JSON list of C-alpha atoms in Angstrom, two decimals:
[
{"chain": "A", "resi": 1162, "resn": "MET", "atom": "CA", "xyz": [-41.18, -2.11, 37.15]},
{"chain": "A", "resi": 1163, "resn": "SER", "atom": "CA", "xyz": [-41.24, -5.60, 35.77]},
{"chain": "A", "resi": 1164, "resn": "LYS", "atom": "CA", "xyz": [-42.24, -8.72, 37.68]},
{"chain": "A", "resi": 1165, "resn": "ALA", "atom": "CA", "xyz": [-38.59, -9.78, 37.97]},
{"chain": "A", "resi": 1166, "resn": "GLU", "atom": "CA", "xyz": [-37.61, -6.41, 39.47]},
{"chain": "A", "resi": 1167, "resn": "ASP", "atom": "CA", "xyz": [-40.55, -6.52, 41.90]},
{"chain": "A", "resi": 1168, "resn": "LYS", "atom": "CA", "xyz": [-39.61, -10.03, 42.99]},
{"chain": "A", "resi": 1169, "resn": "ARG", "atom": "CA", "xyz": [-35.95, -8.99, 43.38]},
{"chain": "A", "resi": 1170, "resn": "ASP", "atom": "CA", "xyz": [-36.99, -6.03, 45.55]},
{"chain": "A", "resi": 1171, "resn": "GLU", "atom": "CA", "xyz": [-39.05, -8.37, 47.77]},
{"chain": "A", "resi": 1172, "resn": "LEU", "atom": "CA", "xyz": [-36.10, -10.74, 48.13]},
{"chain": "A", "resi": 1173, "resn": "ILE", "atom": "CA", "xyz": [-33.81, -7.81, 49.01]},
{"chain": "A", "resi": 1174, "resn": "LYS", "atom": "CA", "xyz": [-36.23, -6.67, 51.73]},
{"chain": "A", "resi": 1175, "resn": "GLN", "atom": "CA", "xyz": [-36.49, -10.20, 53.14]},
{"chain": "A", "resi": 1176, "resn": "ALA", "atom": "CA", "xyz": [-32.71, -10.67, 53.11]},
{"chain": "A", "resi": 1177, "resn": "ALA", "atom": "CA", "xyz": [-32.18, -7.28, 54.77]},
{"chain": "A", "resi": 1178, "resn": "LYS", "atom": "CA", "xyz": [-34.66, -8.15, 57.53]},
{"chain": "A", "resi": 1179, "resn": "GLY", "atom": "CA", "xyz": [-32.91, -11.48, 58.04]},
{"chain": "A", "resi": 1180, "resn": "GLY", "atom": "CA", "xyz": [-29.47, -9.83, 58.14]},
{"chain": "A", "resi": 1181, "resn": "LYS", "atom": "CA", "xyz": [-28.20, -11.74, 55.10]},
{"chain": "A", "resi": 1182, "resn": "TRP", "atom": "CA", "xyz": [-26.07, -8.93, 53.73]},
{"chain": "A", "resi": 1183, "resn": "ASP", "atom": "CA", "xyz": [-24.16, -11.10, 51.27]},
{"chain": "A", "resi": 1184, "resn": "GLU", "atom": "CA", "xyz": [-27.49, -12.08, 49.71]},
{"chain": "A", "resi": 1185, "resn": "VAL", "atom": "CA", "xyz": [-28.54, -8.39, 49.58]},
{"chain": "A", "resi": 1186, "resn": "LEU", "atom": "CA", "xyz": [-25.30, -7.47, 47.79]},
{"chain": "A", "resi": 1187, "resn": "ARG", "atom": "CA", "xyz": [-25.69, -10.38, 45.35]},
{"chain": "A", "resi": 1188, "resn": "LEU", "atom": "CA", "xyz": [-29.27, -9.34, 44.54]},
{"chain": "A", "resi": 1189, "resn": "LEU", "atom": "CA", "xyz": [-28.26, -5.70, 44.09]},
{"chain": "A", "resi": 1190, "resn": "ASP", "atom": "CA", "xyz": [-25.47, -6.75, 41.68]},
{"chain": "A", "resi": 1191, "resn": "GLN", "atom": "CA", "xyz": [-27.75, -9.10, 39.77]},
{"chain": "A", "resi": 1192, "resn": "PRO", "atom": "CA", "xyz": [-28.87, -6.62, 37.02]},
{"chain": "A", "resi": 1193, "resn": "LEU", "atom": "CA", "xyz": [-25.23, -5.78, 36.26]},
{"chain": "A", "resi": 1194, "resn": "ALA", "atom": "CA", "xyz": [-24.26, -9.47, 36.21]},
{"chain": "A", "resi": 1195, "resn": "ASN", "atom": "CA", "xyz": [-27.16, -10.19, 33.84]},
{"chain": "A", "resi": 1196, "resn": "ALA", "atom": "CA", "xyz": [-26.10, -7.37, 31.50]},
{"chain": "A", "resi": 1197, "resn": "GLU", "atom": "CA", "xyz": [-22.48, -8.61, 31.51]},
{"chain": "A", "resi": 1198, "resn": "ARG", "atom": "CA", "xyz": [-23.64, -12.15, 30.75]},
{"chain": "A", "resi": 1199, "resn": "LYS", "atom": "CA", "xyz": [-25.68, -10.87, 27.78]},
{"chain": "A", "resi": 1200, "resn": "ASP", "atom": "CA", "xyz": [-22.67, -8.91, 26.52]},
{"chain": "A", "resi": 1201, "resn": "ARG", "atom": "CA", "xyz": [-20.47, -12.00, 26.72]},
{"chain": "A", "resi": 1202, "resn": "ALA", "atom": "CA", "xyz": [-23.09, -13.98, 24.81]},
{"chain": "A", "resi": 1203, "resn": "HIS", "atom": "CA", "xyz": [-22.89, -11.36, 22.03]},
{"chain": "A", "resi": 1204, "resn": "GLY", "atom": "CA", "xyz": [-19.09, -11.32, 22.12]},
{"chain": "A", "resi": 1205, "resn": "LEU", "atom": "CA", "xyz": [-18.75, -7.89, 23.72]},
{"chain": "A", "resi": 1206, "resn": "LEU", "atom": "CA", "xyz": [-16.13, -6.99, 26.30]},
{"chain": "A", "resi": 1207, "resn": "SER", "atom": "CA", "xyz": [-15.89, -4.17, 28.77]},
{"chain": "A", "resi": 1208, "resn": "LEU", "atom": "CA", "xyz": [-12.67, -2.27, 29.33]},
{"chain": "A", "resi": 1209, "resn": "GLN", "atom": "CA", "xyz": [-13.09, -3.17, 33.01]},
{"chain": "A", "resi": 1210, "resn": "TRP", "atom": "CA", "xyz": [-13.01, -6.89, 32.20]},
{"chain": "A", "resi": 1211, "resn": "ASN", "atom": "CA", "xyz": [-10.42, -8.62, 34.41]},
{"chain": "A", "resi": 1212, "resn": "ILE", "atom": "CA", "xyz": [-7.76, -10.37, 32.38]},
{"chain": "A", "resi": 1213, "resn": "GLY", "atom": "CA", "xyz": [-5.62, -11.53, 35.27]},
{"chain": "A", "resi": 1214, "resn": "THR", "atom": "CA", "xyz": [-3.96, -10.72, 38.54]},
{"chain": "A", "resi": 1215, "resn": "ALA", "atom": "CA", "xyz": [-0.41, -9.88, 39.46]},
{"chain": "A", "resi": 1216, "resn": "ASP", "atom": "CA", "xyz": [0.85, -9.32, 43.00]},
{"chain": "A", "resi": 1217, "resn": "ASN", "atom": "CA", "xyz": [-2.71, -9.10, 44.39]},
{"chain": "A", "resi": 1218, "resn": "LEU", "atom": "CA", "xyz": [-3.63, -6.44, 41.79]},
{"chain": "A", "resi": 1219, "resn": "GLN", "atom": "CA", "xyz": [-6.38, -7.02, 39.29]},
{"chain": "A", "resi": 1220, "resn": "ILE", "atom": "CA", "xyz": [-5.39, -6.27, 35.70]},
{"chain": "A", "resi": 1221, "resn": "GLU", "atom": "CA", "xyz": [-8.19, -4.89, 33.58]},
{"chain": "A", "resi": 1222, "resn": "LEU", "atom": "CA", "xyz": [-8.37, -4.96, 29.80]},
{"chain": "A", "resi": 1223, "resn": "GLY", "atom": "CA", "xyz": [-8.39, -1.16, 29.66]},
{"chain": "A", "resi": 1224, "resn": "ASP", "atom": "CA", "xyz": [-5.05, -1.06, 31.47]},
{"chain": "A", "resi": 1225, "resn": "GLU", "atom": "CA", "xyz": [-3.39, -2.98, 28.65]},
{"chain": "A", "resi": 1226, "resn": "ILE", "atom": "CA", "xyz": [-4.65, -0.81, 25.77]},
{"chain": "A", "resi": 1227, "resn": "SER", "atom": "CA", "xyz": [-2.13, 1.83, 24.79]},
{"chain": "A", "resi": 1228, "resn": "ASP", "atom": "CA", "xyz": [-3.27, 5.42, 24.39]},
{"chain": "A", "resi": 1229, "resn": "SER", "atom": "CA", "xyz": [-2.10, 6.93, 21.12]},
{"chain": "A", "resi": 1230, "resn": "SER", "atom": "CA", "xyz": [-3.68, 10.33, 21.71]},
{"chain": "A", "resi": 1231, "resn": "LEU", "atom": "CA", "xyz": [-1.35, 13.27, 22.03]},
{"chain": "A", "resi": 1232, "resn": "ASN", "atom": "CA", "xyz": [-0.73, 15.08, 25.29]},
{"chain": "A", "resi": 1233, "resn": "PRO", "atom": "CA", "xyz": [-1.35, 18.87, 25.31]},
{"chain": "A", "resi": 1234, "resn": "LEU", "atom": "CA", "xyz": [2.30, 19.73, 24.54]},
{"chain": "A", "resi": 1235, "resn": "GLU", "atom": "CA", "xyz": [2.46, 17.32, 21.60]},
{"chain": "A", "resi": 1236, "resn": "THR", "atom": "CA", "xyz": [-0.86, 18.69, 20.30]},
{"chain": "A", "resi": 1237, "resn": "LEU", "atom": "CA", "xyz": [0.47, 22.26, 20.46]},
{"chain": "A", "resi": 1238, "resn": "ILE", "atom": "CA", "xyz": [3.68, 21.27, 18.63]},
{"chain": "A", "resi": 1239, "resn": "GLN", "atom": "CA", "xyz": [1.71, 19.43, 15.95]},
{"chain": "A", "resi": 1240, "resn": "ASN", "atom": "CA", "xyz": [-0.61, 22.43, 15.45]},
{"chain": "A", "resi": 1241, "resn": "GLU", "atom": "CA", "xyz": [2.36, 24.79, 15.10]},
{"chain": "A", "resi": 1242, "resn": "LEU", "atom": "CA", "xyz": [4.00, 22.50, 12.55]},
{"chain": "A", "resi": 1243, "resn": "GLN", "atom": "CA", "xyz": [0.78, 22.36, 10.53]},
{"chain": "A", "resi": 1244, "resn": "GLU", "atom": "CA", "xyz": [0.51, 26.15, 10.57]},
{"chain": "A", "resi": 1245, "resn": "GLU", "atom": "CA", "xyz": [4.10, 26.45, 9.30]},
{"chain": "A", "resi": 1246, "resn": "GLN", "atom": "CA", "xyz": [3.42, 24.20, 6.34]},
{"chain": "A", "resi": 1247, "resn": "VAL", "atom": "CA", "xyz": [2.31, 26.27, 3.38]},
{"chain": "A", "resi": 1248, "resn": "ASN", "atom": "CA", "xyz": [-0.62, 25.13, 1.31]},
{"chain": "A", "resi": 1249, "resn": "PRO", "atom": "CA", "xyz": [0.59, 25.45, -2.31]},
{"chain": "A", "resi": 1250, "resn": "PHE", "atom": "CA", "xyz": [-2.85, 26.54, -3.52]},
{"chain": "A", "resi": 1251, "resn": "THR", "atom": "CA", "xyz": [-3.05, 29.54, -1.18]},
{"chain": "A", "resi": 1252, "resn": "PRO", "atom": "CA", "xyz": [-0.37, 31.59, -3.03]},
{"chain": "A", "resi": 1253, "resn": "ILE", "atom": "CA", "xyz": [-1.93, 30.64, -6.38]},
{"chain": "A", "resi": 1254, "resn": "GLN", "atom": "CA", "xyz": [-5.13, 32.36, -5.27]},
{"chain": "A", "resi": 1255, "resn": "THR", "atom": "CA", "xyz": [-3.26, 35.69, -5.21]},
{"chain": "A", "resi": 1256, "resn": "PHE", "atom": "CA", "xyz": [-3.05, 35.59, -9.02]},
{"chain": "A", "resi": 1257, "resn": "ASP", "atom": "CA", "xyz": [-5.92, 36.69, -11.24]},
{"chain": "A", "resi": 1258, "resn": "GLU", "atom": "CA", "xyz": [-8.06, 34.15, -13.13]},
{"chain": "A", "resi": 1259, "resn": "VAL", "atom": "CA", "xyz": [-6.05, 34.20, -16.35]},
{"chain": "A", "resi": 1260, "resn": "GLU", "atom": "CA", "xyz": [-2.73, 33.74, -14.55]},
{"chain": "A", "resi": 1261, "resn": "GLN", "atom": "CA", "xyz": [-4.22, 30.94, -12.44]},
{"chain": "A", "resi": 1262, "resn": "HIS", "atom": "CA", "xyz": [-5.50, 29.26, -15.59]},
{"chain": "A", "resi": 1263, "resn": "ILE", "atom": "CA", "xyz": [-2.06, 29.50, -17.22]},
{"chain": "A", "resi": 1264, "resn": "LEU", "atom": "CA", "xyz": [-0.18, 28.24, -14.13]},
{"chain": "A", "resi": 1265, "resn": "LEU", "atom": "CA", "xyz": [-2.54, 25.37, -13.35]},
{"chain": "A", "resi": 1266, "resn": "GLY", "atom": "CA", "xyz": [-2.97, 24.44, -17.00]},
{"chain": "A", "resi": 1267, "resn": "ARG", "atom": "CA", "xyz": [0.79, 24.22, -17.52]},
{"chain": "A", "resi": 1268, "resn": "LEU", "atom": "CA", "xyz": [1.79, 22.67, -14.16]},
{"chain": "A", "resi": 1269, "resn": "LEU", "atom": "CA", "xyz": [-1.10, 20.32, -13.43]},
{"chain": "A", "resi": 1270, "resn": "ASP", "atom": "CA", "xyz": [-2.67, 19.58, -16.80]},
{"chain": "A", "resi": 1271, "resn": "LYS", "atom": "CA", "xyz": [0.64, 19.66, -18.76]},
{"chain": "A", "resi": 1272, "resn": "LYS", "atom": "CA", "xyz": [-0.94, 21.76, -21.50]},
{"chain": "A", "resi": 1273, "resn": "SER", "atom": "CA", "xyz": [1.21, 23.34, -24.19]},
{"chain": "A", "resi": 1274, "resn": "PHE", "atom": "CA", "xyz": [1.62, 27.10, -24.51]},
{"chain": "A", "resi": 1275, "resn": "SER", "atom": "CA", "xyz": [-0.25, 27.06, -27.82]},
{"chain": "A", "resi": 1276, "resn": "GLN", "atom": "CA", "xyz": [-3.21, 25.25, -26.27]},
{"chain": "A", "resi": 1277, "resn": "LEU", "atom": "CA", "xyz": [-3.26, 27.68, -23.34]},
{"chain": "A", "resi": 1278, "resn": "SER", "atom": "CA", "xyz": [-3.00, 30.65, -25.70]},
{"chain": "A", "resi": 1279, "resn": "LYS", "atom": "CA", "xyz": [-6.19, 29.53, -27.46]},
{"chain": "A", "resi": 1280, "resn": "GLU", "atom": "CA", "xyz": [-7.99, 29.13, -24.12]},
{"chain": "A", "resi": 1281, "resn": "VAL", "atom": "CA", "xyz": [-7.07, 32.59, -22.78]},
{"chain": "A", "resi": 1282, "resn": "ASN", "atom": "CA", "xyz": [-7.03, 34.44, -26.15]},
{"chain": "A", "resi": 1283, "resn": "MET", "atom": "CA", "xyz": [-3.37, 35.53, -25.98]},
{"chain": "A", "resi": 1284, "resn": "SER", "atom": "CA", "xyz": [-0.36, 34.79, -28.13]},
{"chain": "A", "resi": 1285, "resn": "ASP", "atom": "CA", "xyz": [1.96, 31.86, -27.37]},
{"chain": "A", "resi": 1286, "resn": "LYS", "atom": "CA", "xyz": [4.81, 34.19, -26.41]},
{"chain": "A", "resi": 1287, "resn": "THR", "atom": "CA", "xyz": [2.59, 36.24, -24.09]},
{"chain": "A", "resi": 1288, "resn": "VAL", "atom": "CA", "xyz": [1.34, 33.09, -22.35]},
{"chain": "A", "resi": 1289, "resn": "LYS", "atom": "CA", "xyz": [4.93, 31.84, -22.01]},
{"chain": "A", "resi": 1290, "resn": "SER", "atom": "CA", "xyz": [6.15, 35.15, -20.53]},
{"chain": "A", "resi": 1291, "resn": "HIS", "atom": "CA", "xyz": [3.18, 35.25, -18.12]},
{"chain": "A", "resi": 1292, "resn": "PHE", "atom": "CA", "xyz": [3.89, 31.66, -17.09]},
{"chain": "A", "resi": 1293, "resn": "GLU", "atom": "CA", "xyz": [7.61, 32.26, -16.50]},
{"chain": "A", "resi": 1294, "resn": "SER", "atom": "CA", "xyz": [7.10, 35.46, -14.50]},
{"chain": "A", "resi": 1295, "resn": "ASP", "atom": "CA", "xyz": [4.21, 33.98, -12.50]},
{"chain": "A", "resi": 1296, "resn": "LEU", "atom": "CA", "xyz": [6.21, 30.82, -11.83]},
{"chain": "A", "resi": 1297, "resn": "GLU", "atom": "CA", "xyz": [9.10, 32.85, -10.39]},
{"chain": "A", "resi": 1298, "resn": "LEU", "atom": "CA", "xyz": [6.66, 34.82, -8.23]},
{"chain": "A", "resi": 1299, "resn": "LEU", "atom": "CA", "xyz": [5.01, 31.58, -7.09]},
{"chain": "A", "resi": 1300, "resn": "LYS", "atom": "CA", "xyz": [8.39, 30.09, -6.14]},
{"chain": "A", "resi": 1301, "resn": "SER", "atom": "CA", "xyz": [9.20, 33.17, -4.07]},
{"chain": "A", "resi": 1302, "resn": "LEU", "atom": "CA", "xyz": [5.79, 33.02, -2.35]},
{"chain": "A", "resi": 1303, "resn": "LEU", "atom": "CA", "xyz": [6.26, 29.36, -1.45]},
{"chain": "A", "resi": 1304, "resn": "LYS", "atom": "CA", "xyz": [9.67, 29.96, 0.18]}
]
C-alpha cells in the first residue's frame, strides 16, 4: 500500500470509532472520485455519467445512447438471408480450370475469343462454344 492509502485507512478507522459515518463513506469513495477526476482531466466520460434529472430520476449518458445491435430474431433473419444469397464464384468453381479461365477471361477481363483461344490452346470457335454453353449452365446454377 502507498502512504496515501495507509493514511486514508487510518482516517477511516478514526472516523468509524468516532461514529462519523458520512466521513467514512466519503473516504471510501475517495479513490473512485480521484479516478473520475483524472478521467475528466483527460476528457474521458463514463457511461454512468449523470447528464441530468427528470422527475427525481437521474439520467445517465448510457441511457441516451441507442443500441444498434440486432436482437436474436433479427440476427436469425439476417443469417438466413445471407445464406440464401448465392455467391457468384461458388458455381464457377464447379467448372474445370479451362472453362473457368474462359468464363472469367471473357466476363471479367473482357478478353476476345481469339486471345482466349491462344491462352488455352483451342480454336476460336471451340472457345466460343465452350463459353456459350458454360454461360448457360452458369445462369441456371445462379437461379
